[in-house]
PDB file of C-alpha atoms in Angstrom:
ATOM      1  CA  MET A   1      84.666  70.553  42.309  1.00 85.00           C
ATOM      2  CA  ILE A   2      83.642  68.511  45.050  1.00 93.00           C
ATOM      3  CA  TYR A   3      83.624  64.905  44.800  1.00 95.00           C
ATOM      4  CA  LYS A   4      82.149  62.550  47.472  1.00 96.00           C
ATOM      5  CA  LYS A   5      82.236  59.356  48.027  1.00 97.00           C
ATOM      6  CA  GLU A   6      80.914  56.805  50.797  1.00 98.00           C
ATOM      7  CA  PHE A   7      82.197  53.322  52.125  1.00 98.00           C
ATOM      8  CA  ILE A   8      79.769  51.028  54.507  1.00 98.00           C
ATOM      9  CA  CYS A   9      81.995  48.973  57.051  1.00 97.00           C
ATOM     10  CA  ASN A  10      80.020  46.164  58.487  1.00 96.00           C
ATOM     11  CA  THR A  11      83.508  44.804  60.502  1.00 95.00           C
ATOM     12  CA  GLU A  12      86.423  45.960  61.531  1.00 94.00           C
ATOM     13  CA  ASN A  13      87.862  43.546  58.903  1.00 96.00           C
ATOM     14  CA  ASP A  14      85.951  45.790  56.287  1.00 97.00           C
ATOM     15  CA  THR A  15      87.727  48.932  58.544  1.00 97.00           C
ATOM     16  CA  LYS A  16      90.979  47.248  58.043  1.00 97.00           C
ATOM     17  CA  LYS A  17      90.507  46.368  54.048  1.00 98.00           C
ATOM     18  CA  LEU A  18      89.609  50.208  53.260  1.00 98.00           C
ATOM     19  CA  ALA A  19      92.503  51.714  55.572  1.00 98.00           C
ATOM     20  CA  GLU A  20      95.161  49.229  53.607  1.00 98.00           C
ATOM     21  CA  CYS A  21      92.994  50.516  50.194  1.00 98.00           C
ATOM     22  CA  PHE A  22      94.144  54.031  51.391  1.00 98.00           C
ATOM     23  CA  ALA A  23      97.644  53.084  52.162  1.00 97.00           C
ATOM     24  CA  LYS A  24      97.902  51.850  48.698  1.00 96.00           C
ATOM     25  CA  ILE A  25      96.957  55.244  47.202  1.00 97.00           C
ATOM     26  CA  ALA A  26      98.693  57.226  49.552  1.00 97.00           C
ATOM     27  CA  LYS A  27     101.478  59.697  48.473  1.00 95.00           C
ATOM     28  CA  LYS A  28     104.162  62.087  50.074  1.00 96.00           C
ATOM     29  CA  GLY A  29     101.921  65.301  50.598  1.00 96.00           C
ATOM     30  CA  ASP A  30      98.453  63.781  51.729  1.00 97.00           C
ATOM     31  CA  ILE A  31      96.598  64.703  54.484  1.00 97.00           C
ATOM     32  CA  PHE A  32      93.835  62.526  55.585  1.00 98.00           C
ATOM     33  CA  ALA A  33      91.479  64.611  58.155  1.00 98.00           C
ATOM     34  CA  LEU A  34      89.693  62.309  60.299  1.00 98.00           C
ATOM     35  CA  TYR A  35      86.184  63.438  61.575  1.00 98.00           C
ATOM     36  CA  GLY A  36      84.240  61.834  64.088  1.00 97.00           C
ATOM     37  CA  THR A  37      83.176  61.415  67.793  1.00 96.00           C
ATOM     38  CA  LEU A  38      84.970  59.962  70.417  1.00 93.00           C
ATOM     39  CA  GLY A  39      84.973  55.914  69.329  1.00 91.00           C
ATOM     40  CA  VAL A  40      84.139  55.983  65.854  1.00 95.00           C
ATOM     41  CA  GLY A  41      87.059  54.521  64.797  1.00 94.00           C
ATOM     42  CA  LYS A  42      89.854  57.450  63.790  1.00 96.00           C
ATOM     43  CA  SER A  43      92.835  55.567  65.240  1.00 95.00           C
ATOM     44  CA  CYS A  44      91.676  52.328  64.589  1.00 95.00           C
ATOM     45  CA  PHE A  45      91.624  53.241  60.909  1.00 97.00           C
ATOM     46  CA  SER A  46      95.097  55.228  61.138  1.00 97.00           C
ATOM     47  CA  ARG A  47      96.733  51.944  62.905  1.00 97.00           C
ATOM     48  CA  TYR A  48      95.971  49.717  59.792  1.00 97.00           C
ATOM     49  CA  PHE A  49      97.060  52.340  57.085  1.00 98.00           C
ATOM     50  CA  ILE A  50     100.113  52.865  59.156  1.00 98.00           C
ATOM     51  CA  LYS A  51     100.424  48.752  58.995  1.00 97.00           C
ATOM     52  CA  ALA A  52      99.793  48.726  55.775  1.00 97.00           C
ATOM     53  CA  ILE A  53     102.664  50.830  55.053  1.00 97.00           C
ATOM     54  CA  VAL A  54     105.455  50.312  57.827  1.00 97.00           C
ATOM     55  CA  ASP A  55     106.276  46.820  59.093  1.00 92.00           C
ATOM     56  CA  VAL A  56     105.794  47.658  62.971  1.00 91.00           C
ATOM     57  CA  ASP A  57     104.052  45.936  65.564  1.00 87.00           C
ATOM     58  CA  ASP A  58     102.678  48.416  67.884  1.00 87.00           C
ATOM     59  CA  VAL A  59     100.989  51.376  66.521  1.00 91.00           C
ATOM     60  CA  PRO A  60     100.044  53.555  69.784  1.00 83.00           C
ATOM     61  CA  SER A  61      97.300  56.052  69.804  1.00 86.00           C
ATOM     62  CA  PRO A  62      99.081  59.964  69.825  1.00 87.00           C
ATOM     63  CA  THR A  63      96.577  60.995  72.401  1.00 83.00           C
ATOM     64  CA  PHE A  64      99.690  61.849  74.973  1.00 83.00           C
ATOM     65  CA  THR A  65     101.985  62.825  72.705  1.00 88.00           C
ATOM     66  CA  LEU A  66      99.950  64.307  70.002  1.00 92.00           C
ATOM     67  CA  VAL A  67     102.240  63.017  67.331  1.00 95.00           C
ATOM     68  CA  GLN A  68     103.897  59.686  66.146  1.00 95.00           C
ATOM     69  CA  THR A  69     106.199  59.500  63.045  1.00 96.00           C
ATOM     70  CA  TYR A  70     107.136  55.950  61.010  1.00 97.00           C
ATOM     71  CA  ASP A  71     109.504  56.241  58.237  1.00 95.00           C
ATOM     72  CA  ALA A  72     108.233  54.807  55.154  1.00 95.00           C
ATOM     73  CA  ASP A  73     110.138  53.824  51.906  1.00 94.00           C
ATOM     74  CA  ASP A  74     108.993  57.125  50.269  1.00 93.00           C
ATOM     75  CA  PHE A  75     107.935  59.429  52.692  1.00 96.00           C
ATOM     76  CA  ILE A  76     107.189  59.625  56.581  1.00 96.00           C
ATOM     77  CA  ILE A  77     103.807  59.116  58.039  1.00 98.00           C
ATOM     78  CA  TYR A  78     102.691  61.678  60.478  1.00 97.00           C
ATOM     79  CA  HIS A  79     100.139  60.151  62.782  1.00 97.00           C
ATOM     80  CA  TYR A  80      98.327  63.577  64.691  1.00 96.00           C
ATOM     81  CA  ASP A  81      95.762  63.651  67.570  1.00 96.00           C
ATOM     82  CA  MET A  82      94.528  67.531  67.798  1.00 96.00           C
ATOM     83  CA  TYR A  83      91.875  66.679  70.806  1.00 94.00           C
ATOM     84  CA  ARG A  84      93.914  68.261  73.466  1.00 91.00           C
ATOM     85  CA  LEU A  85      94.918  71.469  71.745  1.00 92.00           C
ATOM     86  CA  LYS A  86      93.536  74.617  73.399  1.00 90.00           C
ATOM     87  CA  THR A  87      94.277  76.548  70.223  1.00 88.00           C
ATOM     88  CA  PRO A  88      95.270  76.009  66.575  1.00 85.00           C
ATOM     89  CA  ASP A  89      98.244  77.822  66.202  1.00 87.00           C
ATOM     90  CA  GLU A  90      99.295  74.799  68.753  1.00 90.00           C
ATOM     91  CA  ALA A  91      99.654  72.743  65.851  1.00 90.00           C
ATOM     92  CA  TYR A  92     102.635  75.045  64.471  1.00 88.00           C
ATOM     93  CA  GLU A  93     104.322  74.377  67.745  1.00 87.00           C
ATOM     94  CA  LEU A  94     104.121  70.405  66.501  1.00 87.00           C
ATOM     95  CA  GLY A  95     105.820  71.281  62.932  1.00 86.00           C
ATOM     96  CA  VAL A  96     102.588  70.188  60.912  1.00 92.00           C
ATOM     97  CA  GLU A  97     103.169  73.032  58.519  1.00 90.00           C
ATOM     98  CA  ASP A  98     106.478  70.928  57.524  1.00 90.00           C
ATOM     99  CA  SER A  99     104.835  67.533  57.384  1.00 94.00           C
ATOM    100  CA  PHE A 100     102.066  68.760  54.930  1.00 94.00           C
ATOM    101  CA  TYR A 101     104.889  68.632  52.390  1.00 91.00           C
ATOM    102  CA  ASP A 102     107.380  66.300  53.394  1.00 89.00           C
ATOM    103  CA  GLY A 103     104.924  63.413  54.274  1.00 95.00           C
ATOM    104  CA  VAL A 104     101.748  61.851  54.739  1.00 98.00           C
ATOM    105  CA  ASN A 105      99.329  62.881  57.378  1.00 97.00           C
ATOM    106  CA  LEU A 106      96.571  61.602  59.175  1.00 98.00           C
ATOM    107  CA  ILE A 107      95.134  63.908  61.358  1.00 97.00           C
ATOM    108  CA  GLU A 108      92.645  62.754  64.116  1.00 97.00           C
ATOM    109  CA  TRP A 109      90.572  65.722  65.362  1.00 97.00           C
ATOM    110  CA  PRO A 110      91.253  67.945  62.636  1.00 97.00           C
ATOM    111  CA  GLU A 111      88.250  70.448  63.598  1.00 96.00           C
ATOM    112  CA  LYS A 112      90.452  71.652  66.621  1.00 94.00           C
ATOM    113  CA  ILE A 113      93.175  72.873  63.369  1.00 94.00           C
ATOM    114  CA  GLU A 114      90.361  73.755  60.870  1.00 90.00           C
ATOM    115  CA  TYR A 115      92.060  77.181  59.249  1.00 87.00           C
ATOM    116  CA  VAL A 116      95.600  75.422  59.254  1.00 91.00           C
ATOM    117  CA  LEU A 117      94.703  72.371  56.884  1.00 93.00           C
ATOM    118  CA  PRO A 118      95.254  73.164  53.544  1.00 93.00           C
ATOM    119  CA  LYS A 119      91.875  72.762  50.985  1.00 90.00           C
ATOM    120  CA  LYS A 120      93.953  69.643  49.171  1.00 92.00           C
ATOM    121  CA  SER A 121      92.958  67.947  52.715  1.00 96.00           C
ATOM    122  CA  TRP A 122      90.985  64.159  52.333  1.00 98.00           C
ATOM    123  CA  LYS A 123      87.777  64.726  54.717  1.00 98.00           C
ATOM    124  CA  ILE A 124      87.162  61.436  55.803  1.00 98.00           C
ATOM    125  CA  HIS A 125      84.028  61.620  57.917  1.00 98.00           C
ATOM    126  CA  ILE A 126      83.300  58.895  60.238  1.00 98.00           C
ATOM    127  CA  LYS A 127      80.213  57.876  62.328  1.00 97.00           C
ATOM    128  CA  VAL A 128      78.914  54.751  63.581  1.00 96.00           C
ATOM    129  CA  GLU A 129      75.170  53.486  63.521  1.00 95.00           C
ATOM    130  CA  GLU A 130      73.776  50.072  64.903  1.00 94.00           C
ATOM    131  CA  ASN A 131      77.473  48.817  64.957  1.00 92.00           C
ATOM    132  CA  ILE A 132      78.243  49.618  61.216  1.00 96.00           C
ATOM    133  CA  ARG A 133      80.926  52.330  60.408  1.00 97.00           C
ATOM    134  CA  TYR A 134      80.201  54.892  57.634  1.00 98.00           C
ATOM    135  CA  PHE A 135      83.215  57.024  56.118  1.00 98.00           C
ATOM    136  CA  GLU A 136      82.299  59.876  54.004  1.00 98.00           C
ATOM    137  CA  ILE A 137      85.450  60.692  52.023  1.00 98.00           C
ATOM    138  CA  ILE A 138      85.183  64.220  50.545  1.00 98.00           C
ATOM    139  CA  VAL A 139      87.852  65.419  48.450  1.00 97.00           C
ATOM    140  CA  GLU A 140      88.099  68.439  45.765  1.00 93.00           C
ATOM    141  CA  ASN A 141      90.524  67.984  43.022  1.00 93.00           C
ATOM    142  CA  GLU A 142      90.491  65.639  39.923  1.00 94.00           C
ATOM    143  CA  GLU A 143      93.631  63.696  41.064  1.00 95.00           C
ATOM    144  CA  GLN A 144      92.307  62.955  44.385  1.00 96.00           C
ATOM    145  CA  GLN A 145      88.964  61.692  42.592  1.00 95.00           C
ATOM    146  CA  GLN A 146      90.815  59.496  40.393  1.00 95.00           C
ATOM    147  CA  ARG A 147      92.711  57.822  43.158  1.00 96.00           C
ATOM    148  CA  LEU A 148      89.451  57.623  45.296  1.00 96.00           C
ATOM    149  CA  GLU A 149      87.836  56.084  42.600  1.00 94.00           C
ATOM    150  CA  LYS A 150      90.196  53.315  42.648  1.00 93.00           C
ATOM    151  CA  ILE A 151      89.260  52.126  46.576  1.00 94.00           C
ATOM    152  CA  GLU A 152      86.787  49.273  46.868  1.00 89.00           C
ATOM    153  CA  ILE A 153      86.254  47.287  49.443  1.00 84.00           C
TER     154      ILE A 153
END
């Protein structure tokens, strides 16, 4: 069963609150696939998500390193930017398969590795219209649906 929920973020502070809500429900094995065009807020969402879990001052974009990791209490957070990958197979060189099991993943530009992504991935589609961010969340199992229903901003 596919379940969808939409959130509207009128300000950057709304985006911060939404990311913090997702951080609260995150658990080991979660994969958050962040879809959207350049500049819609994928990195912004990821930065607030990471800062809600890990005490860090700086959360650089993994555009050039392709992956940044952060040690949380119960798991490792893997923040990927797949934009520069030429083929999905390059994701294996980054250790993406292992990270799906032992961490929480934030993946920007997941369409570059679509066939590698497990079906259990949280699909987060972000679009911007007139400076308002729209987040459409799609999950495919009941347990994720129950966690998603807990999120309110």
